[in-house]
Tab-separated table of C-alpha atoms in Angstrom:
chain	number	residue	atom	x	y	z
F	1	UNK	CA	20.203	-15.569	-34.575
F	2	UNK	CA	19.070	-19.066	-33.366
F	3	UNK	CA	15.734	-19.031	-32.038
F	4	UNK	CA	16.877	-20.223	-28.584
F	5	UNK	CA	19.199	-17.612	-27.052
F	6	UNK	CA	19.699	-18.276	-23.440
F	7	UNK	CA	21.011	-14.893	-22.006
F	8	UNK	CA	18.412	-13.065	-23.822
F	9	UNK	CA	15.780	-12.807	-20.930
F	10	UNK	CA	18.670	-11.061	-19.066
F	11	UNK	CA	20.724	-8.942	-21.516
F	12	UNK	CA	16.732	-7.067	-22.267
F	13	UNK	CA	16.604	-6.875	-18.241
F	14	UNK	CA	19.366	-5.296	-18.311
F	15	UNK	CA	19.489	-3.006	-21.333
F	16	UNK	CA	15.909	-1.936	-19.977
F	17	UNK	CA	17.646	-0.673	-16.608
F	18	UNK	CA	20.699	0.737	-18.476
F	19	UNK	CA	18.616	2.819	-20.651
F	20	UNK	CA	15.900	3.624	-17.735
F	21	UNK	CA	18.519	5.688	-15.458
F	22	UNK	CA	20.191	7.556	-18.602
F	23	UNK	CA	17.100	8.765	-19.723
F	24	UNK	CA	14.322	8.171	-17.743
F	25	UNK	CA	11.794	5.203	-17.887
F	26	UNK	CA	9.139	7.494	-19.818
F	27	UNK	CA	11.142	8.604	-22.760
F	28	UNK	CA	12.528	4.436	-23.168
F	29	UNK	CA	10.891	2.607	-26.373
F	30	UNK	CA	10.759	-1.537	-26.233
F	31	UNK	CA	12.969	-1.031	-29.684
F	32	UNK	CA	15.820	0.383	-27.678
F	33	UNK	CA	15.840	-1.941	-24.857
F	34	UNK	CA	15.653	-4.728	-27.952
F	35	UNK	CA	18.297	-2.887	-29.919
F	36	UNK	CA	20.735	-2.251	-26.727
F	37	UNK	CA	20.385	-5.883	-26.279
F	38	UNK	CA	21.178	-6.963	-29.618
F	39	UNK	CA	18.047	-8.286	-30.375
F	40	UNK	CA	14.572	-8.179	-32.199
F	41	UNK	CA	11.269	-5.946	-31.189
F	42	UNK	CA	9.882	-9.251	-32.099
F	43	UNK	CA	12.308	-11.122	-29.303
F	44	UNK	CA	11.615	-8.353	-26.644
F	45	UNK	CA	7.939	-9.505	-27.098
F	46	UNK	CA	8.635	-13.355	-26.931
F	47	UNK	CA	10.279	-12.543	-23.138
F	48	UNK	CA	7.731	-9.380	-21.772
F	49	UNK	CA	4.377	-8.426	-22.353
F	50	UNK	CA	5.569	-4.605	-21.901
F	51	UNK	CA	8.616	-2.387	-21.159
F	52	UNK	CA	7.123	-1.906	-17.659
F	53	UNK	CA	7.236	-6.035	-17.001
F	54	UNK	CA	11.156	-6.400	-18.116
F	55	UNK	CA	11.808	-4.919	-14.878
F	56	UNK	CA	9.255	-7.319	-12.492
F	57	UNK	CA	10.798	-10.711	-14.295
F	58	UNK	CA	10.859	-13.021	-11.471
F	59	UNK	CA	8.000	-10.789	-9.200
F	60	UNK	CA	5.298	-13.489	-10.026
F	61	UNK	CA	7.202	-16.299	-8.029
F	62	UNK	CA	7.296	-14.475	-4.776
F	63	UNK	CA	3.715	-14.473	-3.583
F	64	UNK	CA	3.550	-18.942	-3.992
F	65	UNK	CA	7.275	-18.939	-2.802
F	66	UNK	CA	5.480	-17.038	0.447
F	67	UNK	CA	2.926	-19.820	0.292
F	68	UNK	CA	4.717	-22.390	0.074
F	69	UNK	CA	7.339	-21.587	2.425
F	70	UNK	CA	4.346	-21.192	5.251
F	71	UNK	CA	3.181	-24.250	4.252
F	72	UNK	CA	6.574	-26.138	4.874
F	73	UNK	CA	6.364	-24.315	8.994
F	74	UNK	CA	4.728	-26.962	11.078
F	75	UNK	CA	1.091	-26.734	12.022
F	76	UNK	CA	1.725	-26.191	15.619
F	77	UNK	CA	3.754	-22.972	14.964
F	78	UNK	CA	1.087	-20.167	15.645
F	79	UNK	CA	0.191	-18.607	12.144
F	80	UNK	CA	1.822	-15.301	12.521
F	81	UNK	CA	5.032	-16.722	13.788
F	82	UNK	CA	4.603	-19.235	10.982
F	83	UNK	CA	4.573	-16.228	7.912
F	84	UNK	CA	7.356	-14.349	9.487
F	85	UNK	CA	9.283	-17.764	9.523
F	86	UNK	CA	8.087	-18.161	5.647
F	87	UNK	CA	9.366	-14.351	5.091
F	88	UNK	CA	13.006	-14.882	6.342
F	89	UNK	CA	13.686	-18.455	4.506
F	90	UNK	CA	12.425	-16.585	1.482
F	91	UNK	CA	13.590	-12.947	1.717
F	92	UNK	CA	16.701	-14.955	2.782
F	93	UNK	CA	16.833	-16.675	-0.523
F	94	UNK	CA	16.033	-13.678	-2.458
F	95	UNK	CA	18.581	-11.585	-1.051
F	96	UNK	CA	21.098	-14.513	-1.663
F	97	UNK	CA	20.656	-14.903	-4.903
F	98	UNK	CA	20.299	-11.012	-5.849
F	99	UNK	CA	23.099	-8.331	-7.452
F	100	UNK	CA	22.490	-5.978	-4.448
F	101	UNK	CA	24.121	-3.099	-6.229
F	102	UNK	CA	21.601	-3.999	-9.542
F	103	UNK	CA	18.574	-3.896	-6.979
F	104	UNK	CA	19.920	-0.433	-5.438
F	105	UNK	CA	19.566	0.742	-8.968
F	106	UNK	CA	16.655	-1.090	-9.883
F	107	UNK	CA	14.608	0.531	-6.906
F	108	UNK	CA	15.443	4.021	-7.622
F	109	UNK	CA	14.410	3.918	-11.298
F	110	UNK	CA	11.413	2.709	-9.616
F	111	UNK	CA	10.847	5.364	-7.115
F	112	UNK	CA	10.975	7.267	-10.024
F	113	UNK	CA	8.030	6.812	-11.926
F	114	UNK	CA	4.616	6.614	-11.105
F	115	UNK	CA	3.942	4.193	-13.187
F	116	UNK	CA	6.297	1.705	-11.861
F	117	UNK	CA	5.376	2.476	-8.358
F	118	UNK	CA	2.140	1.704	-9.328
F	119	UNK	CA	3.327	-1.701	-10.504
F	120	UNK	CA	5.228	-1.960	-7.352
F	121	UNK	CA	2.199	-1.654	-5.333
F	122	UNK	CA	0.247	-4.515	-7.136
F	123	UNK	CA	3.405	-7.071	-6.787
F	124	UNK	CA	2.997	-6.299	-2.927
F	125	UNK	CA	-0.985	-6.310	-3.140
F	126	UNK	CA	-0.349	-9.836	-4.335
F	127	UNK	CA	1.830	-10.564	-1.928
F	128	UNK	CA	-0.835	-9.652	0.514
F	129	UNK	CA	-3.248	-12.032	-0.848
F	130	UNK	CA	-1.006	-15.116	-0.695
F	131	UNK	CA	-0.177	-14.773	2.871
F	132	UNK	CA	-3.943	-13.642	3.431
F	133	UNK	CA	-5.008	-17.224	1.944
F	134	UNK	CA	-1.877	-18.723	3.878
F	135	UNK	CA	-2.963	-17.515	7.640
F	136	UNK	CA	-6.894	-18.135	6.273
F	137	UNK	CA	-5.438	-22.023	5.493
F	138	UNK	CA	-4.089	-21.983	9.178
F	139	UNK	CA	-7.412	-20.967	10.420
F	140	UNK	CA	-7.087	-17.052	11.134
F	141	UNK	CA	-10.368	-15.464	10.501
F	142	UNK	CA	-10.535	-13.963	7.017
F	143	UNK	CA	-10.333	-10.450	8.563
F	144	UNK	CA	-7.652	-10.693	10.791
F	145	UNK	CA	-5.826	-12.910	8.054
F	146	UNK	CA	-6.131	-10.038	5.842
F	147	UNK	CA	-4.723	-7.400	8.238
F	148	UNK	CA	-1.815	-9.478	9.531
F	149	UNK	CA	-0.846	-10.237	6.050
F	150	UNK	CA	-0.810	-6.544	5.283
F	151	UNK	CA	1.635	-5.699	7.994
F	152	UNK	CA	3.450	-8.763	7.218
F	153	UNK	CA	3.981	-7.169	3.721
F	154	UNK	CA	4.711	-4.217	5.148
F	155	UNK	CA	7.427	-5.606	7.586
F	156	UNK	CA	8.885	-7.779	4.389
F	157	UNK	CA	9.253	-5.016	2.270
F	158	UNK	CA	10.777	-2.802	4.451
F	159	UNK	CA	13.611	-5.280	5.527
F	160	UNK	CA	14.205	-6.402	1.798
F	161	UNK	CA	14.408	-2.445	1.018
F	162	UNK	CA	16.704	-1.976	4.397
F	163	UNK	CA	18.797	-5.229	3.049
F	164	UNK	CA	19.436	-3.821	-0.296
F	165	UNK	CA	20.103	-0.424	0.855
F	166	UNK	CA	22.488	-1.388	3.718
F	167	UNK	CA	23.526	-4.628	2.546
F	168	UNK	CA	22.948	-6.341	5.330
F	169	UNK	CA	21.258	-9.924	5.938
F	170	UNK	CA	17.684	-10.223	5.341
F	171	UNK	CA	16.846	-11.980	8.590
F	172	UNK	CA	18.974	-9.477	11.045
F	173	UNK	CA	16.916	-6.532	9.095
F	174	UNK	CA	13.540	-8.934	9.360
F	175	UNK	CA	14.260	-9.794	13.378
F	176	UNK	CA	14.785	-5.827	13.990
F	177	UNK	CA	11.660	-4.726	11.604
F	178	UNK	CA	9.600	-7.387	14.123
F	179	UNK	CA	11.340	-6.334	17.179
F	180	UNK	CA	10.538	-2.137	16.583
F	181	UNK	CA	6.864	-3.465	15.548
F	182	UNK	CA	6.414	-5.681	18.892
F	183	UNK	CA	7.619	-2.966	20.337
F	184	UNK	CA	5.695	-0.006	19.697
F	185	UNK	CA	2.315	-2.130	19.880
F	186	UNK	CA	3.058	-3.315	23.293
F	187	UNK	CA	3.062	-0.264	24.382
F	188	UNK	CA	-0.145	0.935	22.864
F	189	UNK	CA	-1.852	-2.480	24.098
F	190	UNK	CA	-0.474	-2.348	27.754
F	191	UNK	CA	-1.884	1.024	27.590
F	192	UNK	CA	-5.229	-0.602	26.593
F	193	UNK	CA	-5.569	-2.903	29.100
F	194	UNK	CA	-5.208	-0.809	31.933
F	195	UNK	CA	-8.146	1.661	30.358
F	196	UNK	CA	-9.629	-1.622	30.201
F	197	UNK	CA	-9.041	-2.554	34.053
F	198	UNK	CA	-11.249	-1.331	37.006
D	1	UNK	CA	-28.304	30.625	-12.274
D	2	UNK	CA	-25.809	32.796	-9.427
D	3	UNK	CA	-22.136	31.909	-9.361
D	4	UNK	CA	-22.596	31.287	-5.536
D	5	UNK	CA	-24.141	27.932	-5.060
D	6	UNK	CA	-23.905	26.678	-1.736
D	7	UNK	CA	-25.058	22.757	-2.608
D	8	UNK	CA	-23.284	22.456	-5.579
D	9	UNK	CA	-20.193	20.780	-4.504
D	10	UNK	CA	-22.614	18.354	-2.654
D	11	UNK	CA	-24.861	17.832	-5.771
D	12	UNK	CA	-21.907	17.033	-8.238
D	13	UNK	CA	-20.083	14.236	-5.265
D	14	UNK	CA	-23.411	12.814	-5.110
D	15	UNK	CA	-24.541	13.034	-9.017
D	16	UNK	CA	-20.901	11.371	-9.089
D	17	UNK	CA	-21.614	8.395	-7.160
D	18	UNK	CA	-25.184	7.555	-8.423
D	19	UNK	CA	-23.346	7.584	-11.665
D	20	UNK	CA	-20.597	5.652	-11.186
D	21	UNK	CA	-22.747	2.949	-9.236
D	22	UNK	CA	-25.038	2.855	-12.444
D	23	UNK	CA	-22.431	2.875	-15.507
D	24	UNK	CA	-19.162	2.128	-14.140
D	25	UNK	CA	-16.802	4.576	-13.532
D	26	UNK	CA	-14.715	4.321	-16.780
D	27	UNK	CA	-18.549	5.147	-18.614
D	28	UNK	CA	-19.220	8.453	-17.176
D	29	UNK	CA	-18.083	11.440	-18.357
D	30	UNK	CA	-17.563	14.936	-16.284
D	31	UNK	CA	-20.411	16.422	-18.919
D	32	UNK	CA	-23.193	13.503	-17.345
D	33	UNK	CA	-22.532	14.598	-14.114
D	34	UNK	CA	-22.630	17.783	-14.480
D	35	UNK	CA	-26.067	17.468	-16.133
D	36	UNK	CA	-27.419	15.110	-13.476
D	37	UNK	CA	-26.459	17.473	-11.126
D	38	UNK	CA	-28.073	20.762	-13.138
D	39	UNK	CA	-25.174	22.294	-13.768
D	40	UNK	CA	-22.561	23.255	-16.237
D	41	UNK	CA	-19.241	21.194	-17.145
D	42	UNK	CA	-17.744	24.880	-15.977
D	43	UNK	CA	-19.227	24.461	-12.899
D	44	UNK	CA	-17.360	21.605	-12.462
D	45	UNK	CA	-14.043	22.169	-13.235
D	46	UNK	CA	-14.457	25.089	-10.558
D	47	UNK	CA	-15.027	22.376	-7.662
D	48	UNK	CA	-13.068	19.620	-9.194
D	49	UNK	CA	-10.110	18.773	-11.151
D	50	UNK	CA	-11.170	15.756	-12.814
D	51	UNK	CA	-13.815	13.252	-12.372
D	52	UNK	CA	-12.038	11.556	-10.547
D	53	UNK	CA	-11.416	13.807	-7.687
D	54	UNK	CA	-15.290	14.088	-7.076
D	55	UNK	CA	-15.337	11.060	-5.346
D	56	UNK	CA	-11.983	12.078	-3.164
D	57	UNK	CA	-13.145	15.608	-1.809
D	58	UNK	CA	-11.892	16.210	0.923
D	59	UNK	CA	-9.343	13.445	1.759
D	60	UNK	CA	-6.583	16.524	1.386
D	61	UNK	CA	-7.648	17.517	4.863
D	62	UNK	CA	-7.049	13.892	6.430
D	63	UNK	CA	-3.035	13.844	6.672
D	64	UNK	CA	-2.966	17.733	8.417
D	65	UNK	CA	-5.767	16.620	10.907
D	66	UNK	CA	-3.956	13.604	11.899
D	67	UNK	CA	-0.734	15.657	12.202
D	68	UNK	CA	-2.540	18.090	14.636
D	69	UNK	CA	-3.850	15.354	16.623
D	70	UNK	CA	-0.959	13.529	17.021
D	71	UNK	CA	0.518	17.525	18.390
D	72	UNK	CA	-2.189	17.239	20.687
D	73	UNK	CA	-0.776	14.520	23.055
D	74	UNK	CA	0.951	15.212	25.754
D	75	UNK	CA	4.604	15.052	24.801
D	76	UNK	CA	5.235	12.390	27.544
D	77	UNK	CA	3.252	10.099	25.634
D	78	UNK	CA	5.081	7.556	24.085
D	79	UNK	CA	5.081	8.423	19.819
D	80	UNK	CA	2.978	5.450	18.484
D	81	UNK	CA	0.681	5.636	21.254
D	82	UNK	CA	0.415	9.059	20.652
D	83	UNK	CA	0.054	8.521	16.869
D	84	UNK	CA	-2.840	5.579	17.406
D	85	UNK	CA	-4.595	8.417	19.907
D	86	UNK	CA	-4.608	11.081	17.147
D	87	UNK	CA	-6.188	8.506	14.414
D	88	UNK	CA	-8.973	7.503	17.283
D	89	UNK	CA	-9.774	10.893	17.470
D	90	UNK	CA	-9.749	11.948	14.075
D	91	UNK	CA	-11.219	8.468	12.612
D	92	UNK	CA	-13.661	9.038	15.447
D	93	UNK	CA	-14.767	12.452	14.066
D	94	UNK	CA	-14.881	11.323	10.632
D	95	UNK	CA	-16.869	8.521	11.002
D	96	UNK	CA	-19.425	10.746	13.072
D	97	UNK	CA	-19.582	12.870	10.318
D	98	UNK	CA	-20.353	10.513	7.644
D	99	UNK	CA	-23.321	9.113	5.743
D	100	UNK	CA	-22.428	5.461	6.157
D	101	UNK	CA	-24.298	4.211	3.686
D	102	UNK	CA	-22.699	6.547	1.401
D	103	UNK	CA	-19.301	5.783	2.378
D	104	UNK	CA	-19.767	2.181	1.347
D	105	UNK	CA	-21.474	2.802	-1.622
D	106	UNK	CA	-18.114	4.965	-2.664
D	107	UNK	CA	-16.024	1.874	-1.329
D	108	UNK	CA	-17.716	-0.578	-3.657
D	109	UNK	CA	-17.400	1.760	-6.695
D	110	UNK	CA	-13.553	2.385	-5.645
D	111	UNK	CA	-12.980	-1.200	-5.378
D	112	UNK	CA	-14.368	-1.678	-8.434
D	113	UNK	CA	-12.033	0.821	-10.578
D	114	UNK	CA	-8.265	0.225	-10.949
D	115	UNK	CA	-7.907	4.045	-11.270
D	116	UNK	CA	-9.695	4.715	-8.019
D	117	UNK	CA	-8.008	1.859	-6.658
D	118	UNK	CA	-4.512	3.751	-7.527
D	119	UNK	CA	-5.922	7.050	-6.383
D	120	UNK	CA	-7.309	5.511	-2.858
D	121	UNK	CA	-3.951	4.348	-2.028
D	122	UNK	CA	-2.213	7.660	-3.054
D	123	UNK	CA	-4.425	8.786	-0.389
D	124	UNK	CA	-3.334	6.720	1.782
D	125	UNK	CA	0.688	7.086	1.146
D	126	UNK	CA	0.051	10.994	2.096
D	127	UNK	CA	-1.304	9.907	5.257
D	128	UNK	CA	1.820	7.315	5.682
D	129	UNK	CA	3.994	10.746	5.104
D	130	UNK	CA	2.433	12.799	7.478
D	131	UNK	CA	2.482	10.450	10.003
D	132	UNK	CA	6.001	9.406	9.666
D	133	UNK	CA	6.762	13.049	10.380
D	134	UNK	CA	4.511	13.197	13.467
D	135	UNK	CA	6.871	10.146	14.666
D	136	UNK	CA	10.246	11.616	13.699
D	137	UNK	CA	9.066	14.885	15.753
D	138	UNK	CA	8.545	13.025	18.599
D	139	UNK	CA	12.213	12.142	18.226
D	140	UNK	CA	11.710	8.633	15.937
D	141	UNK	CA	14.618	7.667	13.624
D	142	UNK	CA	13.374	8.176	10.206
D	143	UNK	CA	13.515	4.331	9.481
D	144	UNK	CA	11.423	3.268	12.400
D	145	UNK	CA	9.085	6.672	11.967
D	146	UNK	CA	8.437	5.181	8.074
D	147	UNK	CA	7.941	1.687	9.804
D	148	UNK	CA	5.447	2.244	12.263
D	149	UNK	CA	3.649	4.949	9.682
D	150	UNK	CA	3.382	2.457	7.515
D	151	UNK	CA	1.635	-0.106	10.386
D	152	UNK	CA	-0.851	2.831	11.594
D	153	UNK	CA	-2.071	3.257	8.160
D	154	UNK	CA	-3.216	-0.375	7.888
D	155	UNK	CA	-4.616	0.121	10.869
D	156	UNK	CA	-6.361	3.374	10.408
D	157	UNK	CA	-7.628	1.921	7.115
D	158	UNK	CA	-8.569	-1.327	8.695
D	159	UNK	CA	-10.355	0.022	11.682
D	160	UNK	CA	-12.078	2.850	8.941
D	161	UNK	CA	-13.091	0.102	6.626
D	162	UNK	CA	-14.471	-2.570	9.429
D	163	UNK	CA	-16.295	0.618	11.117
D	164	UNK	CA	-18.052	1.407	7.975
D	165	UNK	CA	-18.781	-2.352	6.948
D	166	UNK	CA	-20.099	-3.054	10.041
D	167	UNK	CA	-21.315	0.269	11.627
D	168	UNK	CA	-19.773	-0.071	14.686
D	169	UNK	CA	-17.868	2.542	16.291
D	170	UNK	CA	-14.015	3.748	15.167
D	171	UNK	CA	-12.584	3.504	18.698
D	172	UNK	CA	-14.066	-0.174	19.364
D	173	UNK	CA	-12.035	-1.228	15.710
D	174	UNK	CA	-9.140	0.311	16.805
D	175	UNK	CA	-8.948	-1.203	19.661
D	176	UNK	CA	-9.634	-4.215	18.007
D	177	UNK	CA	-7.047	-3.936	15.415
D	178	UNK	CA	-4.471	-3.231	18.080
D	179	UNK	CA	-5.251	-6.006	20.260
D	180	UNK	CA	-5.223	-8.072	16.901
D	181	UNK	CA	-1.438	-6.930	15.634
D	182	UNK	CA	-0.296	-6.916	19.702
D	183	UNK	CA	-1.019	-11.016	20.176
D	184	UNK	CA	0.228	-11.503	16.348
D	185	UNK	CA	3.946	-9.574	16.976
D	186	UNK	CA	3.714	-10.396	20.821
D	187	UNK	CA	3.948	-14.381	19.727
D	188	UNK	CA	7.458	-13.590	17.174
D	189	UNK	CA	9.146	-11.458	19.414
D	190	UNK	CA	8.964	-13.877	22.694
D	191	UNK	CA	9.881	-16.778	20.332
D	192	UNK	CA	12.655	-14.289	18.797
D	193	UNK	CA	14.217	-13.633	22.615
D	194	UNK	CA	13.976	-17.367	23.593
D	195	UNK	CA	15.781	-18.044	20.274
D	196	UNK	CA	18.774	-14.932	21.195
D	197	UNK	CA	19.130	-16.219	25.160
D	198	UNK	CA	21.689	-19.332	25.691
């Protein structure tokens, strides 16, 4: 086999999610996601550091795709408004470019295992930190910048996860995730200011 | 030395903690503390699972107690208004409770430890459950009850963290955080009606 192989990134992506919902991600070596692929222990190695990281290929773009996409909203947009903009031209481009049915799959081998949930965790903890640094760039104080960007993970996630599992667009699901959110604050902070009020 | 030892627990969380401060978590074994806190690896294992679980005594009771809170409010009470009432008032209580001081010395060693870091957020995912099924029995959708769970756990974290940080009180953080995520979602969602009228 030539050194070069250009499907081989995806035929081990896939073999690894083949072989992690027949038998379960813990009882899956790297040799048979190689061998179901046709290829090499050696070759499995060249692609992944680890039979966990075949299934986040790709996960390390998202948090400077976030970035940069904030950076491309104009400076007058206010910074929230500015990271939810970011979210929908890149969950939008995600979701695009994505076998919804593989994702489907894909997130219940996930939900699955500890371990991967654990992994999923730290893809979103980075997320965090990009859009953190983002809202810090656009001069939100490093606390608030920090707490914003965790909802604004939160809110991402949850209309990718709504997307994939209804198959609907990523900004209807991201518009309704922000509208229930708006919502249910509103009402806690209207609350507030009356308390507030003499 | 009598099998009835009314400090003991006490002795091994903080034995625990001095420890962990002064090796590293990963360098201390359940034996050490046991020793620094004059008793028996037995002993031990009848407070604590693990070495790990020293340092998290106690967080079992956090998700209930919210969950009673939030059956506290007056049904009329709109549910995440109701659900940000119940974590003032148990956040509130915990925080009066506490030995600050402590409490960030255990935040700098949990930081510090990938494991802890895992187990910390485990923590926190129970407390994301329980409240989502304080919202759905105030008649949420299950979507929306995950949702807004979700949010009130960054906040109830957030506030918890700033509170013990800065040693202010819970309910002034709150508020704050509130306030905070209000003007942040209060900016999208005005933008996202003037972008849906004609």
């Amino acid at each position: 086999m030539a050194r070069w192989d250009p499907g081989a990134d995806l035929r081990l992506q896939n073999a690894a999610l083949d072989l992690y919902e027949e038998r379960g991600y813990d009882d899956v070596t790297v040799e048979q996601i190689a061998d179901r692929a046709g290829l090499t222990r050696r070759s499995f190695f060249r692609y992944y550091a680890d039979r966990r990281e075949v299934l986040f290929a790709g996960s390390e773009r998202l948090p400077p795709a976030l970035v940069e996409a904030v950076g491309a909203v104009p400076r007058e947009v206010p910074p929230f408004r500015a990271v939810v903009e970011a979210m929908r031209t890149v969950g939008g481009a995600l979701i695009g470019q994505l076998d919804v049915d593989r994702a489907r799959r894909r997130h219940r081998v996930i939900v699955a295992s500890p371990e991967l949930r654990e992994r999923e965790h730290s893809k979103f903890a980075a997320v965090t930190e990009a859009v953190a640094g983002a809202l810090r760039g656009r001069g939100v104080d490093p606390g608030s910048a920090l707490l914003l960007a965790e909802v604004a993970t939160v809110a991402f996630r949850t209309a990718f996860e709504r997307c994939v599992t209804a198959g609907t667009t990523f900004s209807s699901e991201c518009d309704e995730v922000v509208r229930d959110l708006a919502a249910a604050l509103l009402g806690v902070a209207r609350d507030e200011d009356r308390r507030g009020s003499p």
